[in-house]
Short mmCIF file of C-alpha atoms in Angstrom, two decimals:
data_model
loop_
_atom_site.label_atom_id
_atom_site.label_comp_id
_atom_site.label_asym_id
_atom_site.label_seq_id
_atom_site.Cartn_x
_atom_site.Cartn_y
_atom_site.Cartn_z
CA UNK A 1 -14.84 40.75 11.36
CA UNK A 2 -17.56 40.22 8.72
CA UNK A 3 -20.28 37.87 8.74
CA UNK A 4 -18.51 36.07 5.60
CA UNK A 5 -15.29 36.41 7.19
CA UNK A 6 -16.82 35.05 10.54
CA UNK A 7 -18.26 32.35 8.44
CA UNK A 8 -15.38 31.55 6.60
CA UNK A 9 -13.27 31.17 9.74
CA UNK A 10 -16.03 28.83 10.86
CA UNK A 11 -16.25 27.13 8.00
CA UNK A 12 -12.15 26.69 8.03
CA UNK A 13 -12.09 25.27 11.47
CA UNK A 14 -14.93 22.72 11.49
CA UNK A 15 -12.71 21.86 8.31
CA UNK A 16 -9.61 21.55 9.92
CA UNK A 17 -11.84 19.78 13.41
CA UNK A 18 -13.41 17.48 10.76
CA UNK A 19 -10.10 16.07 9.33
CA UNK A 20 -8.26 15.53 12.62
CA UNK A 21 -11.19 13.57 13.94
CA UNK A 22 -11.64 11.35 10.96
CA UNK A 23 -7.97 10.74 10.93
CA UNK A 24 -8.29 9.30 14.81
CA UNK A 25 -10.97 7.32 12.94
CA UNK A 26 -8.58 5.01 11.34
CA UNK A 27 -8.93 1.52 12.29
CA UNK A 28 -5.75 -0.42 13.47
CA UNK A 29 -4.79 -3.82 12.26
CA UNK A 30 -2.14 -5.76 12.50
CA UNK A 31 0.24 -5.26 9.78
CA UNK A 32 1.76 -2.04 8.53
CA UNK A 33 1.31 -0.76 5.30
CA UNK A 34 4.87 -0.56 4.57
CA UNK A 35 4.67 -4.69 4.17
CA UNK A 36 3.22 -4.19 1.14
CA UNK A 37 6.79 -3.76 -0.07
CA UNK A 38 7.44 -5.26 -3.22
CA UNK A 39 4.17 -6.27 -4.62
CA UNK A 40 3.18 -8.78 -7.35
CA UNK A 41 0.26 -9.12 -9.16
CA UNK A 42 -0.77 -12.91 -10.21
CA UNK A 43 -3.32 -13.99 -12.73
CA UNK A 44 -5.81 -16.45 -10.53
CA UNK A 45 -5.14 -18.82 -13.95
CA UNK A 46 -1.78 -19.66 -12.85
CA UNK A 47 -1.40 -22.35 -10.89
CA UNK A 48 1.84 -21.83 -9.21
CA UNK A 49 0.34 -19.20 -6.62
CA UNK A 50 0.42 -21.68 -3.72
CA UNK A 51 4.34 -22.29 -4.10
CA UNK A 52 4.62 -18.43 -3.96
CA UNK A 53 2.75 -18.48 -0.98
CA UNK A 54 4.65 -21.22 0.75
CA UNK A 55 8.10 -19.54 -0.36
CA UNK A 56 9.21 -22.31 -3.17
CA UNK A 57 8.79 -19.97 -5.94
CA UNK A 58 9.98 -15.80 -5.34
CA UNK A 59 11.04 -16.60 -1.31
CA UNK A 60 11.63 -12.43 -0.75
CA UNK A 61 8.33 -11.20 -2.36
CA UNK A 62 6.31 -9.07 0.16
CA UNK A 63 3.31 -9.15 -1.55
CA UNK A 64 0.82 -10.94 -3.85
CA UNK A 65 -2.25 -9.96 -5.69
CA UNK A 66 -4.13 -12.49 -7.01
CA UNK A 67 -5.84 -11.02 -10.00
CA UNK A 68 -9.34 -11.48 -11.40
CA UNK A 69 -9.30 -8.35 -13.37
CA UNK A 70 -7.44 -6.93 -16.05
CA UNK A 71 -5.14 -10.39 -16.47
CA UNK A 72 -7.86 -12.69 -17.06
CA UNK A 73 -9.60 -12.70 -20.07
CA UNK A 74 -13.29 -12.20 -20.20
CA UNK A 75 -13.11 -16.18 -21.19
CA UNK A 76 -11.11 -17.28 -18.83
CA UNK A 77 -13.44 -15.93 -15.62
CA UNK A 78 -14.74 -18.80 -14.86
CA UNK A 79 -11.64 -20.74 -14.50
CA UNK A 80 -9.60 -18.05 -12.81
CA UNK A 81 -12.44 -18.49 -9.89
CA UNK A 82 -12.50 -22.52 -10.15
CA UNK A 83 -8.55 -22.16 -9.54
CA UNK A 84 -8.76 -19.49 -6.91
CA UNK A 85 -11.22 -21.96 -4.62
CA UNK A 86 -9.02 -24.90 -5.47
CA UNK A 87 -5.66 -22.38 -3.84
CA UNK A 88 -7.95 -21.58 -0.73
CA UNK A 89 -8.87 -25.50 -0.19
CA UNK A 90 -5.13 -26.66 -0.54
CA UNK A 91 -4.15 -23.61 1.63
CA UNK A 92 -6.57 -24.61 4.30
CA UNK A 93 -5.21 -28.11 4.40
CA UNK A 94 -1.47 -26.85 5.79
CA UNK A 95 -2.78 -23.75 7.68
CA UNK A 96 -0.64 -24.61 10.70
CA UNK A 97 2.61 -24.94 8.44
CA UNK A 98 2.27 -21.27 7.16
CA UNK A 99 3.27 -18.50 9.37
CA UNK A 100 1.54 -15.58 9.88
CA UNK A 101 3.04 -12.82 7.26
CA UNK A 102 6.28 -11.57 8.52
CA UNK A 103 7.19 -7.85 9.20
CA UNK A 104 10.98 -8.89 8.68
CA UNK A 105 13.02 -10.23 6.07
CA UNK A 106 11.68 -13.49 5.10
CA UNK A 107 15.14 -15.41 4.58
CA UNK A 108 16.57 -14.47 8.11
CA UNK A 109 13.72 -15.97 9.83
CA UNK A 110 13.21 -19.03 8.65
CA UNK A 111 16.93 -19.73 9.65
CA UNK A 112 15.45 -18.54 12.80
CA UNK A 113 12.99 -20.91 13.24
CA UNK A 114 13.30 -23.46 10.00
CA UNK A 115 9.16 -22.93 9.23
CA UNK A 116 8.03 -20.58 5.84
CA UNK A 117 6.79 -17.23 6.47
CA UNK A 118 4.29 -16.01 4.19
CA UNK A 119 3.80 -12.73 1.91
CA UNK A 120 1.22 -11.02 1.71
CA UNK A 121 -2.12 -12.16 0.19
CA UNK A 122 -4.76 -10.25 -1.55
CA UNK A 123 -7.45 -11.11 -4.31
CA UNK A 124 -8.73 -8.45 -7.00
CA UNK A 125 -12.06 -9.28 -7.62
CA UNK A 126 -13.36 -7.99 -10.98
CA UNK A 127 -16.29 -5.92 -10.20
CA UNK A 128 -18.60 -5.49 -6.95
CA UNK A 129 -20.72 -8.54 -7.79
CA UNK A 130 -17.89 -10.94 -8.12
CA UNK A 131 -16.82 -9.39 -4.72
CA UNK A 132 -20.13 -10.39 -3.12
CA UNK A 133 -19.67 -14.24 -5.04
CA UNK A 134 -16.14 -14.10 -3.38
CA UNK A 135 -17.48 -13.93 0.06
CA UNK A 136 -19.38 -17.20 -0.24
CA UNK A 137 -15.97 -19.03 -1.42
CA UNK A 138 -14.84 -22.02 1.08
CA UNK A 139 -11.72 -20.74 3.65
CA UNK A 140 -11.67 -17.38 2.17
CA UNK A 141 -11.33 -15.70 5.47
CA UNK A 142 -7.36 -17.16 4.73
CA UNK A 143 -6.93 -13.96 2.61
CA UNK A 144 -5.07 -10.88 4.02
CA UNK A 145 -7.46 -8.96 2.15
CA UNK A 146 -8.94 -7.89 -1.27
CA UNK A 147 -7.93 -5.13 -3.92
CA UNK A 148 -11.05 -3.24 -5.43
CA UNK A 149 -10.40 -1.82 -8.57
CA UNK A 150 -11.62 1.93 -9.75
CA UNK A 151 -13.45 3.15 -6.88
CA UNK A 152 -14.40 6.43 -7.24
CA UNK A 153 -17.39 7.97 -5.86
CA UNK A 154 -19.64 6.52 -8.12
CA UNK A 155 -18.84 3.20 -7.77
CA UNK A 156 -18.06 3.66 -3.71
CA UNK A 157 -21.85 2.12 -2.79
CA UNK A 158 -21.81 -0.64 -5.17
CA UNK A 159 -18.47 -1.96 -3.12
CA UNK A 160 -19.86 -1.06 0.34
CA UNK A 161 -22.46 -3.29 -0.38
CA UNK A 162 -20.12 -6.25 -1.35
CA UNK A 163 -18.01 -5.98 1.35
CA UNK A 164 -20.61 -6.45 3.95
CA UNK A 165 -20.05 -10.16 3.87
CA UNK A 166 -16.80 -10.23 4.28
CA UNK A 167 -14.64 -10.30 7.55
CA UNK A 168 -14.22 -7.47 9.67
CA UNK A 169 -10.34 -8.12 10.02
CA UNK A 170 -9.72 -8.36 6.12
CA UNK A 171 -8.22 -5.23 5.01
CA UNK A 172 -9.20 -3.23 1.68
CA UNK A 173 -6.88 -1.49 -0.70
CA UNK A 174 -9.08 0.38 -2.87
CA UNK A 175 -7.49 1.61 -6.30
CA UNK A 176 -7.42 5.52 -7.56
CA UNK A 177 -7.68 4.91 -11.37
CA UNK A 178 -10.61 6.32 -12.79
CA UNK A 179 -11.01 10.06 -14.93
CA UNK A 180 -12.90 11.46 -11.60
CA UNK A 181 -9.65 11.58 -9.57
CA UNK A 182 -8.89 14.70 -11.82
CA UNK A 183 -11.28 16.50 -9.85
CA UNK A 184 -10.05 17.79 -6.45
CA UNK A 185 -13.72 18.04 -4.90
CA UNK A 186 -14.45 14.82 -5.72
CA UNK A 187 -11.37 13.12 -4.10
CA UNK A 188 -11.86 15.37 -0.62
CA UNK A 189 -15.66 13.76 -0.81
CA UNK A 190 -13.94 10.02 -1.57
CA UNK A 191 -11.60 10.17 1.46
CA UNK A 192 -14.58 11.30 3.89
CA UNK A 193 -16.33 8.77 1.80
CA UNK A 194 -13.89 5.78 2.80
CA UNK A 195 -13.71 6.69 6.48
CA UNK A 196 -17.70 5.86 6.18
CA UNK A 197 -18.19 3.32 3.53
CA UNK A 198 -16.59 0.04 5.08
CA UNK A 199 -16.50 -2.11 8.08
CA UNK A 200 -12.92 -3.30 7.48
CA UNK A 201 -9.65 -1.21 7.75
CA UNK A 202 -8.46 0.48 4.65
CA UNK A 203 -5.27 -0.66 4.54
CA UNK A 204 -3.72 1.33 1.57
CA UNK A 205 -4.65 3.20 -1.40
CA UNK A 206 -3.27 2.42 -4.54
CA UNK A 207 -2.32 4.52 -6.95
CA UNK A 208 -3.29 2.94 -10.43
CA UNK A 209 -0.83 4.49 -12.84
CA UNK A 210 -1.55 3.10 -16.32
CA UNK A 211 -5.55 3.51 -16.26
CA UNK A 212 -5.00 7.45 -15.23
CA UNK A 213 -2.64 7.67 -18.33
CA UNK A 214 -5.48 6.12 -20.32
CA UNK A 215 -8.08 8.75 -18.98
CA UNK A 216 -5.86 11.37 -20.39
CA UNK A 217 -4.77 9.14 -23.93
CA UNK A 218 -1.57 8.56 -22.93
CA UNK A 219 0.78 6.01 -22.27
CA UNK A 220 3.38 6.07 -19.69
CA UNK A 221 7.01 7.43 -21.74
CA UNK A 222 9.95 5.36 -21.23
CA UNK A 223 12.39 7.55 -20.94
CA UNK A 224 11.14 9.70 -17.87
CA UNK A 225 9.84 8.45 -13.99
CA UNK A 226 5.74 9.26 -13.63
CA UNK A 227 6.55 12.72 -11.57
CA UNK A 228 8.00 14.19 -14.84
CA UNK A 229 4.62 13.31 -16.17
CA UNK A 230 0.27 14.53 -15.42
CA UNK A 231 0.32 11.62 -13.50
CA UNK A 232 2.95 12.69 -11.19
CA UNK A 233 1.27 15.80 -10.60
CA UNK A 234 -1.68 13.95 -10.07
CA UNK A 235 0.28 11.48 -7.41
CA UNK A 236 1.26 15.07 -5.51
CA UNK A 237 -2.03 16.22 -5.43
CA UNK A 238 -3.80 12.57 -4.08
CA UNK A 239 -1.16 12.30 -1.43
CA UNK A 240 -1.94 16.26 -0.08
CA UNK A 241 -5.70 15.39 -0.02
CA UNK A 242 -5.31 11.35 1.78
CA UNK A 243 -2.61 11.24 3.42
CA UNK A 244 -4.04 14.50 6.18
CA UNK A 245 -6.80 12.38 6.62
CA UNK A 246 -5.17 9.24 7.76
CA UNK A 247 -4.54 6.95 4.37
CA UNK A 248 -1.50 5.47 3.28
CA UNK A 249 -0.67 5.05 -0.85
CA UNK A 250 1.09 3.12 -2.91
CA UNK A 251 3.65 3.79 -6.06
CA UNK A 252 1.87 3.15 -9.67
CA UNK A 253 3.88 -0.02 -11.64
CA UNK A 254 7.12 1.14 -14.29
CA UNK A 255 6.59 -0.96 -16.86
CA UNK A 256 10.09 -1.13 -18.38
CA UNK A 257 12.45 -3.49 -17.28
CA UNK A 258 15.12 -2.25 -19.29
CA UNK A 259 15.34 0.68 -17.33
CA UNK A 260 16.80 -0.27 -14.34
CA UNK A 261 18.44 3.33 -13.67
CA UNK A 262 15.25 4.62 -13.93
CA UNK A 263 13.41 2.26 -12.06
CA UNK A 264 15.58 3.47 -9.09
CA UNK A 265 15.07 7.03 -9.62
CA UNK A 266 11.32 6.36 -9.74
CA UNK A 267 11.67 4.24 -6.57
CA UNK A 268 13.72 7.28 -4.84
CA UNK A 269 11.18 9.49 -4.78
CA UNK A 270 8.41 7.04 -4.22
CA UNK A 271 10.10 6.25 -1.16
CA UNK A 272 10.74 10.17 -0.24
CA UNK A 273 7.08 10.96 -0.84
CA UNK A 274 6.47 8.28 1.84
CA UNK A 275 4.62 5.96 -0.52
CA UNK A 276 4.24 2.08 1.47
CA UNK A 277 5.03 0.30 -1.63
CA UNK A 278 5.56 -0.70 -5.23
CA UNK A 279 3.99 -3.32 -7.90
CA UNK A 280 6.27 -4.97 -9.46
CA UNK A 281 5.96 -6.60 -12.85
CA UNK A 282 9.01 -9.04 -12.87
CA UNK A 283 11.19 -10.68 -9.95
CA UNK A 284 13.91 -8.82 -10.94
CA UNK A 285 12.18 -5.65 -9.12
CA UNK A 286 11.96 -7.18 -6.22
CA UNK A 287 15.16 -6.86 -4.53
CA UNK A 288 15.43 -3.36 -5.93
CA UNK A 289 11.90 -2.18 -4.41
CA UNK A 290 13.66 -3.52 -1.01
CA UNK A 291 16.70 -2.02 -1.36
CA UNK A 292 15.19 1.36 -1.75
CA UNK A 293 12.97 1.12 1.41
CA UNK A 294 16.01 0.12 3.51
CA UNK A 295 16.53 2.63 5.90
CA UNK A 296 20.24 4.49 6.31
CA UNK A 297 21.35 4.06 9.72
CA UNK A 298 21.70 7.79 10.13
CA UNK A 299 17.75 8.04 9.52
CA UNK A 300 16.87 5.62 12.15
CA UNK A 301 19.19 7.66 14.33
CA UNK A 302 17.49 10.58 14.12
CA UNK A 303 14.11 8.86 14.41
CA UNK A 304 14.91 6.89 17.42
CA UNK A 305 16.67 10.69 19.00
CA UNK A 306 12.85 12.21 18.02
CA UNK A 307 11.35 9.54 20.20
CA UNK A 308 13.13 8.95 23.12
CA UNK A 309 11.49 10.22 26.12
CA UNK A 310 14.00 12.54 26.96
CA UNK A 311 14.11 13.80 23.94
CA UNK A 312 14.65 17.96 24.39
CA UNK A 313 11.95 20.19 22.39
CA UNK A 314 14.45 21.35 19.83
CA UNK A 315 17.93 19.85 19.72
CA UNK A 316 20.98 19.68 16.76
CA UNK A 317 21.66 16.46 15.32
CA UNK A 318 24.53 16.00 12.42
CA UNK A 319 23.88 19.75 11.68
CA UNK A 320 20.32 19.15 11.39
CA UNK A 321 17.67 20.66 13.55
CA UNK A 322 15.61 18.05 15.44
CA UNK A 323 12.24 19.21 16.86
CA UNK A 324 9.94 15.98 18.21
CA UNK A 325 6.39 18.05 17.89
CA UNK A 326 6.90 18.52 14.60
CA UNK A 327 8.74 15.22 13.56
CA UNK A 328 7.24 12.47 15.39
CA UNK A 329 4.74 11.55 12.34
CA UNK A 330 7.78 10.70 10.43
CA UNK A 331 9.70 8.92 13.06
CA UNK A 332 7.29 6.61 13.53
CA UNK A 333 7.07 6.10 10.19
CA UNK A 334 10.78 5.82 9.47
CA UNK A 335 10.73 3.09 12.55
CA UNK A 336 8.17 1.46 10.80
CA UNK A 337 10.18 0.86 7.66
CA UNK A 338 13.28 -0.13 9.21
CA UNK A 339 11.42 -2.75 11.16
CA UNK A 340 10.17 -4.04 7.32
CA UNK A 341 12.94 -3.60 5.28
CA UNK A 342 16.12 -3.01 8.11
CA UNK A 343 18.79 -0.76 7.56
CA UNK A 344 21.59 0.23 5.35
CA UNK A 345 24.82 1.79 6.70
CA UNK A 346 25.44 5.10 5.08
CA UNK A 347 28.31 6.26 7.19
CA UNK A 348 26.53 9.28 8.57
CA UNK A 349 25.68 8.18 11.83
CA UNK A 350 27.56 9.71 15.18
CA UNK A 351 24.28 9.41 17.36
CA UNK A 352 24.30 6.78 20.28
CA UNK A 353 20.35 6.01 20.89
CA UNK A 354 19.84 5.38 24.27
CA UNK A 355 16.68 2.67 23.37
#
């Protein structure tokens, strides 16, 4: 072997070494990604936010955004934040009457046990300074967490800095939006980048759809789902380079909601690509988002045969080869869903699970 080879080899394993340990880097929280579900963004100058939270208003919605970015106008700022402390001190006054966010389908369990479970709740501050004025707000520890919009790697230490003020248990999904996530060596550099930037778990990456089809002066066509599009072979490429080293990320917005055909097509692969979630644009997504991330009984089958403990090292399932070293990552994931979004019976499934 040469010395270039040698070092090549080197270089290749401390590689593949670096990856694997940053990926046991991840912190763990307490929700999975996969509750993100449906997800809704909400101008902070609307001022029916709190009956969303409290389930009056859009009871099955996963997820909520509050938004301080693109939605508000640069005049309306200072209201959007006047409204958004005003939501935090009413939702500090019936803190005990809101359940923690639920992991199952909202409706069933408040038959369960007659009290509202939550969805959800992030903010998207504007910029890194409105971050750090965020921090200072009265009871905003109440917030599941905060969207930060185009991070890249030249904006990463301006939102380090603002999120050193804010709790350790609040999670961050950071947005992918911005012309440098064309460039391969600059994304493998961001994701080593947010395993050392924050204190607080990164719960998700989001995929920001419409700002990567401005970077390339384009809009997003109406008659075709993103993956027929740059932007789909953009997705591909993000998910091969974050997902090895422990991320999650979630589906860009479709626009059109006279496209419900397509929406579904679009939501098929999102959910095949293993993608945690969806924004949504209108309620009328909402139960369509959930319906895709239902699990088919045969699925959960086959990830509940993977995991069993007695589970042999190769084994045939429905004419389909079953080996657990190989598919555990994706039965646990598969579990995951199901426990979000349950199941759907497809009719496929002949295997008894002995859990």
């Amino acid at each position: 072997m040469t010395d270039n080879e040698s070092n090549l080899y080197n270089s290749t394993q401390s590689y593949a070494t670096l990856i694997t340990e940053r990926h046991a880097m991840i912190k763990p929280h307490a929700h999975h990604p996969y509750q993100l579900g449906a997800s809704l963004y909400m101008p902070a100058t609307r001022q029916d936010i709190w009956q969303v939270i409290k389930r009056d208003k859009l009871p099955t919605i996963n997820s909520i955004i509050i938004c301080l970015e693109d939605s508000v106008s640069h005049s309306d700022v200072e209201l959007a934040l006047t409204r958004l402390q005003i939501l935090l001190d009413n939702w500090a006054l019936h803190v005990h009457s809101i359940n923690e966010p639920s992991r199952q389908d909202a409706t069933h369990l408040q038959q369960q046990n007659n009290q509202p479970t939550r969805p959800l709740v992030f903010v998207r501050a504007r910029n890194p300074m409105m971050l750090q004025k965020l921090a200072d707000f009265r009871h905003i520890e109440l917030l599941d967490g905060f969207v930060l919009p185009k991070v890249d790697m030249y904006s990463l230490s301006n939102w380090r800095m603002a999120c050193q003020n804010l709790s350790a248990e609040q999670l961050l999904m950071p947005t992918l939006e911005t012309a440098a996530l064309f460039n391969p060596h600059h994304n493998q550099e961001l994701a080593i980048g947010f395993k050392e930037a924050f204190s607080q778990p990164v719960f998700a990456l989001r995929i920001g759809g419409n700002d990567l089809f401005a970077a390339l002066r384009l809009r997003r066509p109406k008659n075709n789902i993103i993956y027929d599009t740059p932007i789909g072979t953009l997705a591909y490429q993000l998910l091969g380079c974050f997902v090895p080293h422990g991320f999650y990320l979630s589906a860009p917005v479709f626009e059109y909601l006279d496209q419900p055909m397509l929406f579904m097509q679009e939501l098929n692969r999102d959910v095949s690509l293993g993608l945690v979630g969806k924004t949504v644009i209108h309620p009328s997504q909402i139960a369509l988002v959930q319906q895709a991330y239902c699990v088919p009984t045969s699925m959960l089958d086959e990830a509940q045969a993977i995991l069993h403990s007695e589970a042999k090292a190769v084994f045939k399932y429905n004419n389909t080869m079953l080996e657990p070293a190989t598919h555990r990552a994706w039965a646990d994931e598969v579990i995951n869903r199901a426990q979000v979004f349950g199941t759907i019976n497809d009719g496929n499934s002949d295997y008894k699970p002995l859990l």
